[in-house]
Amino acid sequence: MSMNREKLLTVLCDRFKINLDEVEFEMKKFDEKTLLSKHQYTIWQGQNGSWYTHLPPDRKLLRKATRDKLIDALRNFYLEEQFSPTVQEVFDLWLADKLNKKEIQAGSADRYQTDFVRFFVKSGFAKRKIKAISEDDLECFIRTQIALHGLSQKTFAGLRILIRGIWKKAKKDGCSAISISNFMGDLDLSRNIFTKKVIERENEVFSEDELPSLTAYLNREGASIWDLGIALTLETGLRVGELSALQRADWDGNYTLRVRRSECRFKDETGKNTLTVKDFTKTAAGMRDVLLSKQAQLILERIVALNPNGIFLFENSMGKRIRGNTFNKHLDTVLSRLGMHHRSIHKIRKTYGTRLIDGGCEDSLIMQQLGHTSVETTRKYYYFANSTRKHQLAQVQRALEL
């Protein structure tokens, strides 16, 4: 306090007869009353004259020589608690912040919640004070979760997102000294600790022998709107959430289909799963214009003829939008009738990406059609040779004969 402010305070005390000792005493009484309203355990004096209480959460016994010293110790304890949140509390703050800033949508928040329960809550790590967690503790936790859940390098991504988000928030709020960027950069995780996922080609795409039969069935005379929706994915590679959210206005009547929306699943305030259509796609790159083949245009004409007055392209006889999971269920029925094994519509999307690559399309065009930011994503996760074994064997034979 400057000298001028000290003089001003002295003048005010003299003018209004203010006793600073009494003011300080009353403030302490008020502070103590607030403190004790928060403290859930009894305070008592023992026969030895000392004062006692318990501390949350484990009822640890606190002993002090006087009541004032006990109150001061409680005050320090709760002040420390205020600035030492648990991992759960930091996660809740981080997630709320992401939602408030609209950096993620409700569906992503639900997925983060599910992953947090899976990794942090069930292991008990969520209850730990984040300030007390060392880098060694965090590394041990990560390695344990990888082993316990048999995570692959790909599925480890979900845990990594949470760790980065929680500890960045904790460092920013002064709750942790760990620089998570440096920590993750220095973390040496051998590939051998991750589960190796064996990918069967037959389960990832439709083969060149299967496609003609599947296409013919889906495009047959009298095909339902569900059939035609699946047929459209074969010609466009749309995600099922994008397919079910298409509106009549998204098609220009020629060779361009605008993808601007997607179906979104999230839990409402009661915890019930809810489906809605949002004006965004899975990623920013997903907001795109898909070029349509002639076959795709014919399919769209048939869809519009079946549902001429609907706002959404895909509506049932009651005028209700057809949901994404309905298309997947219908595909199961179709594959069963054709004697083919189960695959989801996402495998049709992978088949579409494979066909574009095999067809020699430019990388930039492939990225545009699929809504990817990098063609490497397409080649790594979406490309599977879909030629038959007989065709592949013939290629090998020809190569060895040269």
GROMACS .gro file of C-alpha atoms in nm:
model
  402
    1MET     CA    1   0.000   0.000   0.000
    2SER     CA    2   0.138   0.345  -0.091
    3MET     CA    3   0.188   0.614   0.174
    4ASN     CA    4  -0.107   0.814   0.042
    5ARG     CA    5  -0.342   0.515   0.076
    6GLU     CA    6  -0.213   0.444   0.427
    7LYS     CA    7  -0.281   0.806   0.527
    8LEU     CA    8  -0.627   0.785   0.369
    9LEU     CA    9  -0.705   0.470   0.569
   10THR     CA   10  -0.584   0.637   0.891
   11VAL     CA   11  -0.804   0.942   0.826
   12LEU     CA   12  -1.109   0.723   0.759
   13CYS     CA   13  -1.050   0.520   1.076
   14ASP     CA   14  -1.020   0.837   1.283
   15ARG     CA   15  -1.318   1.006   1.116
   16PHE     CA   16  -1.558   0.712   1.148
   17LYS     CA   17  -1.407   0.562   1.465
   18ILE     CA   18  -1.322   0.233   1.293
   19ASN     CA   19  -1.135  -0.022   1.499
   20LEU     CA   20  -0.923  -0.226   1.254
   21ASP     CA   21  -0.865  -0.502   1.510
   22GLU     CA   22  -1.241  -0.549   1.542
   23VAL     CA   23  -1.280  -0.551   1.162
   24GLU     CA   24  -1.009  -0.814   1.128
   25PHE     CA   25  -1.171  -1.022   1.404
   26GLU     CA   26  -1.512  -1.011   1.235
   27MET     CA   27  -1.358  -1.105   0.900
   28LYS     CA   28  -1.190  -1.405   1.058
   29LYS     CA   29  -1.519  -1.510   1.218
   30PHE     CA   30  -1.692  -1.485   0.882
   31ASP     CA   31  -1.412  -1.676   0.712
   32GLU     CA   32  -1.426  -1.945   0.981
   33LYS     CA   33  -1.804  -1.977   0.950
   34THR     CA   34  -1.773  -2.025   0.572
   35LEU     CA   35  -1.493  -2.276   0.621
   36LEU     CA   36  -1.683  -2.485   0.877
   37SER     CA   37  -1.992  -2.495   0.656
   38LYS     CA   38  -1.779  -2.673   0.398
   39HIS     CA   39  -1.603  -2.905   0.644
   40GLN     CA   40  -1.807  -3.225   0.689
   41TYR     CA   41  -1.633  -3.368   0.996
   42THR     CA   42  -1.668  -3.290   1.367
   43ILE     CA   43  -1.414  -3.072   1.546
   44TRP     CA   44  -1.346  -3.171   1.909
   45GLN     CA   45  -1.104  -3.117   2.196
   46GLY     CA   46  -0.938  -3.420   2.345
   47GLN     CA   47  -0.874  -3.488   2.713
   48ASN     CA   48  -0.512  -3.389   2.657
   49GLY     CA   49  -0.624  -3.040   2.556
   50SER     CA   50  -0.538  -3.081   2.185
   51TRP     CA   51  -0.792  -3.017   1.908
   52TYR     CA   52  -0.886  -3.277   1.647
   53THR     CA   53  -1.079  -3.332   1.325
   54HIS     CA   54  -1.064  -3.552   1.014
   55LEU     CA   55  -0.965  -3.458   0.662
   56PRO     CA   56  -1.141  -3.575   0.344
   57PRO     CA   57  -1.146  -3.796   0.154
   58ASP     CA   58  -0.985  -4.070   0.370
   59ARG     CA   59  -1.067  -3.938   0.721
   60LYS     CA   60  -0.702  -3.868   0.796
   61LEU     CA   61  -0.674  -3.742   1.158
   62LEU     CA   62  -0.561  -3.381   1.203
   63ARG     CA   63  -0.431  -3.270   1.548
   64LYS     CA   64  -0.329  -2.922   1.662
   65ALA     CA   65  -0.245  -2.773   2.001
   66THR     CA   66  -0.512  -2.500   1.982
   67ARG     CA   67  -0.842  -2.450   1.807
   68ASP     CA   68  -0.710  -2.146   1.616
   69LYS     CA   69  -0.417  -2.352   1.484
   70LEU     CA   70  -0.659  -2.627   1.380
   71ILE     CA   71  -0.875  -2.375   1.191
   72ASP     CA   72  -0.566  -2.232   1.021
   73ALA     CA   73  -0.460  -2.583   0.917
   74LEU     CA   74  -0.808  -2.652   0.776
   75ARG     CA   75  -0.800  -2.323   0.587
   76ASN     CA   76  -0.465  -2.411   0.430
   77PHE     CA   77  -0.592  -2.761   0.345
   78TYR     CA   78  -0.898  -2.634   0.160
   79LEU     CA   79  -0.702  -2.362  -0.018
   80GLU     CA   80  -0.464  -2.632  -0.138
   81GLU     CA   81  -0.763  -2.845  -0.244
   82GLN     CA   82  -0.903  -2.555  -0.445
   83PHE     CA   83  -0.589  -2.537  -0.656
   84SER     CA   84  -0.526  -2.911  -0.665
   85PRO     CA   85  -0.809  -3.069  -0.863
   86THR     CA   86  -0.839  -3.434  -0.950
   87VAL     CA   87  -0.785  -3.569  -1.302
   88GLN     CA   88  -1.164  -3.604  -1.327
   89GLU     CA   89  -1.218  -3.237  -1.240
   90VAL     CA   90  -0.962  -3.117  -1.495
   91PHE     CA   91  -1.115  -3.342  -1.761
   92ASP     CA   92  -1.462  -3.199  -1.690
   93LEU     CA   93  -1.330  -2.843  -1.723
   94TRP     CA   94  -1.138  -2.926  -2.042
   95LEU     CA   95  -1.439  -3.093  -2.203
   96ALA     CA   96  -1.676  -2.810  -2.108
   97ASP     CA   97  -1.429  -2.560  -2.251
   98LYS     CA   98  -1.406  -2.750  -2.581
   99LEU     CA   99  -1.786  -2.758  -2.607
  100ASN     CA  100  -1.832  -2.391  -2.515
  101LYS     CA  101  -1.579  -2.285  -2.779
  102LYS     CA  102  -1.751  -2.518  -3.029
  103GLU     CA  103  -1.420  -2.693  -3.096
  104ILE     CA  104  -1.602  -3.027  -3.071
  105GLN     CA  105  -1.962  -3.137  -3.108
  106ALA     CA  106  -2.183  -3.338  -2.874
  107GLY     CA  107  -2.102  -3.667  -3.049
  108SER     CA  108  -1.727  -3.620  -2.996
  109ALA     CA  109  -1.787  -3.521  -2.633
  110ASP     CA  110  -1.978  -3.846  -2.576
  111ARG     CA  111  -1.691  -4.043  -2.727
  112TYR     CA  112  -1.439  -3.864  -2.502
  113GLN     CA  113  -1.658  -3.937  -2.200
  114THR     CA  114  -1.674  -4.307  -2.290
  115ASP     CA  115  -1.296  -4.326  -2.335
  116PHE     CA  116  -1.236  -4.139  -2.008
  117VAL     CA  117  -1.448  -4.389  -1.815
  118ARG     CA  118  -1.277  -4.679  -1.990
  119PHE     CA  119  -0.919  -4.567  -1.919
  120PHE     CA  120  -0.927  -4.330  -1.622
  121VAL     CA  121  -1.236  -4.402  -1.411
  122LYS     CA  122  -1.218  -4.781  -1.413
  123SER     CA  123  -0.847  -4.772  -1.325
  124GLY     CA  124  -0.901  -4.527  -1.039
  125PHE     CA  125  -0.664  -4.274  -1.199
  126ALA     CA  126  -0.948  -4.021  -1.235
  127LYS     CA  127  -0.955  -3.966  -0.855
  128ARG     CA  128  -0.587  -3.880  -0.825
  129LYS     CA  129  -0.474  -3.522  -0.761
  130ILE     CA  130  -0.323  -3.407  -1.084
  131LYS     CA  131  -0.059  -3.196  -0.910
  132ALA     CA  132   0.077  -3.506  -0.739
  133ILE     CA  133   0.113  -3.707  -1.062
  134SER     CA  134   0.473  -3.726  -1.183
  135GLU     CA  135   0.594  -3.800  -1.534
  136ASP     CA  136   0.689  -4.151  -1.418
  137ASP     CA  137   0.335  -4.201  -1.284
  138LEU     CA  138   0.185  -4.088  -1.613
  139GLU     CA  139   0.413  -4.310  -1.822
  140CYS     CA  140   0.331  -4.609  -1.602
  141PHE     CA  141  -0.041  -4.537  -1.643
  142ILE     CA  142  -0.009  -4.517  -2.024
  143ARG     CA  143   0.185  -4.842  -2.052
  144THR     CA  144  -0.057  -5.021  -1.819
  145GLN     CA  145  -0.360  -4.911  -2.023
  146ILE     CA  146  -0.200  -5.018  -2.351
  147ALA     CA  147  -0.133  -5.364  -2.208
  148LEU     CA  148  -0.461  -5.397  -2.018
  149HIS     CA  149  -0.683  -5.305  -2.314
  150GLY     CA  150  -0.464  -5.453  -2.586
  151LEU     CA  151  -0.446  -5.121  -2.769
  152SER     CA  152  -0.314  -5.101  -3.121
  153GLN     CA  153  -0.124  -4.796  -3.242
  154LYS     CA  154  -0.446  -4.674  -3.401
  155THR     CA  155  -0.673  -4.729  -3.101
  156PHE     CA  156  -0.413  -4.568  -2.870
  157ALA     CA  157  -0.506  -4.239  -3.040
  158GLY     CA  158  -0.820  -4.206  -2.824
  159LEU     CA  159  -0.620  -4.225  -2.500
  160ARG     CA  160  -0.354  -3.991  -2.638
  161ILE     CA  161  -0.612  -3.720  -2.719
  162LEU     CA  162  -0.741  -3.725  -2.362
  163ILE     CA  163  -0.396  -3.713  -2.204
  164ARG     CA  164  -0.288  -3.421  -2.419
  165GLY     CA  165  -0.607  -3.228  -2.352
  166ILE     CA  166  -0.619  -3.288  -1.975
  167TRP     CA  167  -0.255  -3.205  -1.905
  168LYS     CA  168  -0.248  -2.901  -2.134
  169LYS     CA  169  -0.544  -2.767  -1.939
  170ALA     CA  170  -0.375  -2.852  -1.607
  171LYS     CA  171  -0.050  -2.678  -1.708
  172LYS     CA  172  -0.239  -2.370  -1.827
  173ASP     CA  173  -0.433  -2.349  -1.497
  174GLY     CA  174  -0.120  -2.398  -1.288
  175CYS     CA  175  -0.228  -2.741  -1.159
  176SER     CA  176   0.059  -2.940  -1.308
  177ALA     CA  177   0.422  -2.876  -1.392
  178ILE     CA  178   0.425  -3.139  -1.669
  179SER     CA  179   0.471  -3.002  -2.021
  180ILE     CA  180   0.266  -3.263  -2.201
  181SER     CA  181   0.401  -3.176  -2.547
  182ASN     CA  182   0.757  -3.242  -2.430
  183PHE     CA  183   0.647  -3.548  -2.234
  184MET     CA  184   0.469  -3.709  -2.529
  185GLY     CA  185   0.758  -3.618  -2.759
  186ASP     CA  186   1.005  -3.791  -2.528
  187LEU     CA  187   0.780  -4.089  -2.458
  188ASP     CA  188   0.948  -4.393  -2.610
  189LEU     CA  189   0.680  -4.653  -2.682
  190SER     CA  190   0.810  -4.951  -2.873
  191ARG     CA  191   0.585  -5.083  -3.149
  192ASN     CA  192   0.609  -5.422  -2.983
  193ILE     CA  193   0.389  -5.315  -2.690
  194PHE     CA  194   0.094  -5.247  -2.919
  195THR     CA  195  -0.146  -5.519  -3.031
  196LYS     CA  196  -0.099  -5.611  -3.394
  197LYS     CA  197  -0.432  -5.608  -3.570
  198VAL     CA  198  -0.452  -5.858  -3.853
  199ILE     CA  199  -0.654  -5.704  -4.134
  200GLU     CA  200  -0.823  -5.954  -4.362
  201ARG     CA  201  -0.858  -5.805  -4.709
  202GLU     CA  202  -1.186  -5.989  -4.761
  203ASN     CA  203  -1.339  -5.804  -4.465
  204GLU     CA  204  -1.233  -5.457  -4.576
  205VAL     CA  205  -1.360  -5.422  -4.933
  206PHE     CA  206  -1.588  -5.586  -5.187
  207SER     CA  207  -1.401  -5.788  -5.446
  208GLU     CA  208  -1.426  -5.744  -5.822
  209ASP     CA  209  -1.632  -6.066  -5.829
  210GLU     CA  210  -1.879  -5.940  -5.566
  211LEU     CA  211  -1.935  -5.590  -5.702
  212PRO     CA  212  -2.133  -5.686  -6.017
  213SER     CA  213  -2.377  -5.901  -5.817
  214LEU     CA  214  -2.418  -5.640  -5.544
  215THR     CA  215  -2.463  -5.355  -5.794
  216ALA     CA  216  -2.715  -5.549  -6.002
  217TYR     CA  217  -2.926  -5.635  -5.697
  218LEU     CA  218  -2.927  -5.282  -5.557
  219ASN     CA  219  -3.019  -5.128  -5.894
  220ARG     CA  220  -3.279  -5.387  -5.995
  221GLU     CA  221  -3.626  -5.286  -6.110
  222GLY     CA  222  -3.845  -5.224  -5.808
  223ALA     CA  223  -3.548  -5.151  -5.579
  224SER     CA  224  -3.641  -4.980  -5.253
  225ILE     CA  225  -3.514  -4.640  -5.146
  226TRP     CA  226  -3.284  -4.823  -4.900
  227ASP     CA  227  -3.137  -5.027  -5.187
  228LEU     CA  228  -3.078  -4.713  -5.390
  229GLY     CA  229  -2.917  -4.536  -5.094
  230ILE     CA  230  -2.660  -4.815  -5.062
  231ALA     CA  231  -2.614  -4.813  -5.440
  232LEU     CA  232  -2.538  -4.441  -5.422
  233THR     CA  233  -2.259  -4.503  -5.170
  234LEU     CA  234  -2.098  -4.743  -5.418
  235GLU     CA  235  -2.082  -4.453  -5.665
  236THR     CA  236  -1.988  -4.172  -5.425
  237GLY     CA  237  -1.809  -4.316  -5.119
  238LEU     CA  238  -2.026  -4.112  -4.882
  239ARG     CA  239  -2.013  -4.178  -4.510
  240VAL     CA  240  -2.340  -4.327  -4.387
  241GLY     CA  241  -2.403  -4.020  -4.170
  242GLU     CA  242  -2.360  -3.797  -4.474
  243LEU     CA  243  -2.589  -4.019  -4.682
  244SER     CA  244  -2.877  -4.006  -4.435
  245ALA     CA  245  -2.846  -3.625  -4.402
  246LEU     CA  246  -2.866  -3.546  -4.776
  247GLN     CA  247  -3.138  -3.306  -4.884
  248ARG     CA  248  -3.302  -3.270  -5.225
  249ALA     CA  249  -3.139  -2.926  -5.260
  250ASP     CA  250  -2.792  -3.083  -5.231
  251TRP     CA  251  -2.812  -3.228  -5.583
  252ASP     CA  252  -2.788  -2.986  -5.874
  253GLY     CA  253  -2.969  -3.228  -6.106
  254ASN     CA  254  -2.648  -3.299  -6.297
  255TYR     CA  255  -2.301  -3.413  -6.191
  256THR     CA  256  -2.246  -3.242  -5.855
  257LEU     CA  257  -2.362  -3.348  -5.508
  258ARG     CA  258  -2.308  -3.104  -5.222
  259VAL     CA  259  -2.209  -3.263  -4.891
  260ARG     CA  260  -2.276  -3.012  -4.614
  261ARG     CA  261  -2.445  -3.203  -4.331
  262SER     CA  262  -2.411  -3.518  -4.127
  263GLU     CA  263  -2.612  -3.723  -3.883
  264CYS     CA  264  -2.490  -3.678  -3.527
  265ARG     CA  265  -2.545  -3.907  -3.228
  266PHE     CA  266  -2.513  -3.772  -2.874
  267LYS     CA  267  -2.655  -3.818  -2.524
  268ASP     CA  268  -2.910  -3.565  -2.406
  269GLU     CA  269  -2.940  -3.429  -2.050
  270THR     CA  270  -3.117  -3.748  -1.937
  271GLY     CA  271  -2.842  -3.969  -2.080
  272LYS     CA  272  -3.062  -4.093  -2.365
  273ASN     CA  273  -2.901  -4.141  -2.707
  274THR     CA  274  -3.030  -3.883  -2.953
  275LEU     CA  275  -2.990  -3.854  -3.331
  276THR     CA  276  -3.005  -3.527  -3.518
  277VAL     CA  277  -2.873  -3.365  -3.835
  278LYS     CA  278  -2.605  -3.098  -3.795
  279ASP     CA  279  -2.483  -2.848  -4.053
  280PHE     CA  280  -2.132  -2.987  -4.056
  281THR     CA  281  -1.951  -3.306  -4.152
  282LYS     CA  282  -1.709  -3.529  -3.962
  283THR     CA  283  -1.414  -3.307  -4.062
  284ALA     CA  284  -1.369  -2.968  -4.227
  285ALA     CA  285  -1.250  -3.146  -4.542
  286GLY     CA  286  -1.580  -3.335  -4.543
  287MET     CA  287  -1.759  -3.017  -4.657
  288ARG     CA  288  -1.719  -3.088  -5.026
  289ASP     CA  289  -1.873  -3.120  -5.371
  290VAL     CA  290  -1.869  -3.480  -5.493
  291LEU     CA  291  -1.850  -3.538  -5.868
  292LEU     CA  292  -2.112  -3.788  -5.984
  293SER     CA  293  -2.074  -4.067  -6.236
  294LYS     CA  294  -2.353  -4.117  -6.488
  295GLN     CA  295  -2.468  -4.419  -6.288
  296ALA     CA  296  -2.486  -4.206  -5.971
  297GLN     CA  297  -2.701  -3.950  -6.152
  298LEU     CA  298  -2.941  -4.224  -6.265
  299ILE     CA  299  -2.964  -4.355  -5.909
  300LEU     CA  300  -3.043  -4.006  -5.779
  301GLU     CA  301  -3.319  -3.965  -6.038
  302ARG     CA  302  -3.479  -4.286  -5.912
  303ILE     CA  303  -3.447  -4.174  -5.550
  304VAL     CA  304  -3.618  -3.842  -5.624
  305ALA     CA  305  -3.895  -4.026  -5.810
  306LEU     CA  306  -3.958  -4.241  -5.501
  307ASN     CA  307  -3.953  -3.939  -5.269
  308PRO     CA  308  -4.050  -3.636  -5.484
  309ASN     CA  309  -4.169  -3.405  -5.207
  310GLY     CA  310  -3.931  -3.479  -4.922
  311ILE     CA  311  -3.686  -3.230  -4.778
  312PHE     CA  312  -3.439  -3.512  -4.719
  313LEU     CA  313  -3.349  -3.738  -5.010
  314PHE     CA  314  -3.410  -4.046  -4.800
  315GLU     CA  315  -3.745  -4.059  -4.623
  316ASN     CA  316  -3.975  -4.348  -4.543
  317SER     CA  317  -4.344  -4.375  -4.634
  318MET     CA  318  -4.431  -4.173  -4.320
  319GLY     CA  319  -4.216  -3.883  -4.435
  320LYS     CA  320  -3.952  -3.942  -4.168
  321ARG     CA  321  -3.581  -3.919  -4.243
  322ILE     CA  322  -3.414  -4.259  -4.282
  323ARG     CA  323  -3.138  -4.297  -4.022
  324GLY     CA  324  -2.786  -4.413  -4.093
  325ASN     CA  325  -2.807  -4.730  -3.887
  326THR     CA  326  -3.109  -4.835  -4.096
  327PHE     CA  327  -2.891  -4.843  -4.408
  328ASN     CA  328  -2.636  -5.063  -4.231
  329LYS     CA  329  -2.909  -5.303  -4.118
  330HIS     CA  330  -3.049  -5.315  -4.470
  331LEU     CA  331  -2.704  -5.389  -4.613
  332ASP     CA  332  -2.682  -5.689  -4.378
  333THR     CA  333  -3.008  -5.821  -4.522
  334VAL     CA  334  -2.889  -5.767  -4.880
  335LEU     CA  335  -2.555  -5.941  -4.823
  336SER     CA  336  -2.731  -6.235  -4.657
  337ARG     CA  337  -2.961  -6.276  -4.959
  338LEU     CA  338  -2.662  -6.268  -5.194
  339GLY     CA  339  -2.463  -6.518  -4.986
  340MET     CA  340  -2.194  -6.263  -4.894
  341HIS     CA  341  -2.048  -6.218  -4.547
  342HIS     CA  342  -2.120  -5.917  -4.325
  343ARG     CA  343  -1.959  -5.581  -4.399
  344SER     CA  344  -2.067  -5.230  -4.306
  345ILE     CA  345  -2.134  -4.939  -4.538
  346HIS     CA  346  -1.796  -4.802  -4.431
  347LYS     CA  347  -1.643  -5.095  -4.622
  348ILE     CA  348  -1.827  -4.970  -4.930
  349ARG     CA  349  -1.653  -4.635  -4.874
  350LYS     CA  350  -1.318  -4.817  -4.859
  351THR     CA  351  -1.409  -5.003  -5.177
  352TYR     CA  352  -1.484  -4.672  -5.347
  353GLY     CA  353  -1.145  -4.530  -5.241
  354THR     CA  354  -0.969  -4.841  -5.366
  355ARG     CA  355  -1.144  -4.816  -5.704
  356LEU     CA  356  -1.040  -4.450  -5.744
  357ILE     CA  357  -0.676  -4.534  -5.670
  358ASP     CA  358  -0.676  -4.838  -5.899
  359GLY     CA  359  -0.847  -4.626  -6.166
  360GLY     CA  360  -0.555  -4.383  -6.170
  361CYS     CA  361  -0.741  -4.079  -6.035
  362GLU     CA  362  -0.525  -3.785  -5.931
  363ASP     CA  363  -0.446  -3.759  -5.561
  364SER     CA  364  -0.619  -3.422  -5.528
  365LEU     CA  365  -0.937  -3.564  -5.683
  366ILE     CA  366  -0.935  -3.867  -5.452
  367MET     CA  367  -0.900  -3.638  -5.149
  368GLN     CA  368  -1.187  -3.421  -5.274
  369GLN     CA  369  -1.421  -3.710  -5.341
  370LEU     CA  370  -1.363  -3.876  -5.003
  371GLY     CA  371  -1.328  -3.559  -4.798
  372HIS     CA  372  -0.975  -3.634  -4.676
  373THR     CA  373  -0.706  -3.377  -4.594
  374SER     CA  374  -0.427  -3.607  -4.707
  375VAL     CA  375  -0.410  -3.876  -4.972
  376GLU     CA  376  -0.187  -4.069  -4.731
  377THR     CA  377  -0.496  -4.127  -4.515
  378THR     CA  378  -0.666  -4.282  -4.817
  379ARG     CA  379  -0.372  -4.501  -4.909
  380LYS     CA  380  -0.305  -4.614  -4.551
  381TYR     CA  381  -0.658  -4.686  -4.431
  382TYR     CA  382  -0.876  -4.704  -4.743
  383TYR     CA  383  -0.670  -4.884  -5.006
  384PHE     CA  384  -0.706  -5.262  -5.032
  385ALA     CA  385  -0.654  -5.447  -5.357
  386ASN     CA  386  -0.999  -5.578  -5.447
  387SER     CA  387  -0.901  -5.801  -5.737
  388THR     CA  388  -0.975  -6.170  -5.690
  389ARG     CA  389  -0.709  -6.422  -5.589
  390LYS     CA  390  -0.729  -6.572  -5.937
  391HIS     CA  391  -0.661  -6.232  -6.093
  392GLN     CA  392  -0.374  -6.164  -5.851
  393LEU     CA  393  -0.222  -6.507  -5.913
  394ALA     CA  394  -0.230  -6.443  -6.288
  395GLN     CA  395  -0.045  -6.113  -6.232
  396VAL     CA  396   0.223  -6.285  -6.025
  397GLN     CA  397   0.257  -6.561  -6.287
  398ARG     CA  398   0.299  -6.308  -6.570
  399ALA     CA  399   0.559  -6.113  -6.372
  400LEU     CA  400   0.768  -6.426  -6.305
  401GLU     CA  401   0.756  -6.536  -6.666
  402LEU     CA  402   0.930  -6.219  -6.787
   0.00000   0.00000   0.00000
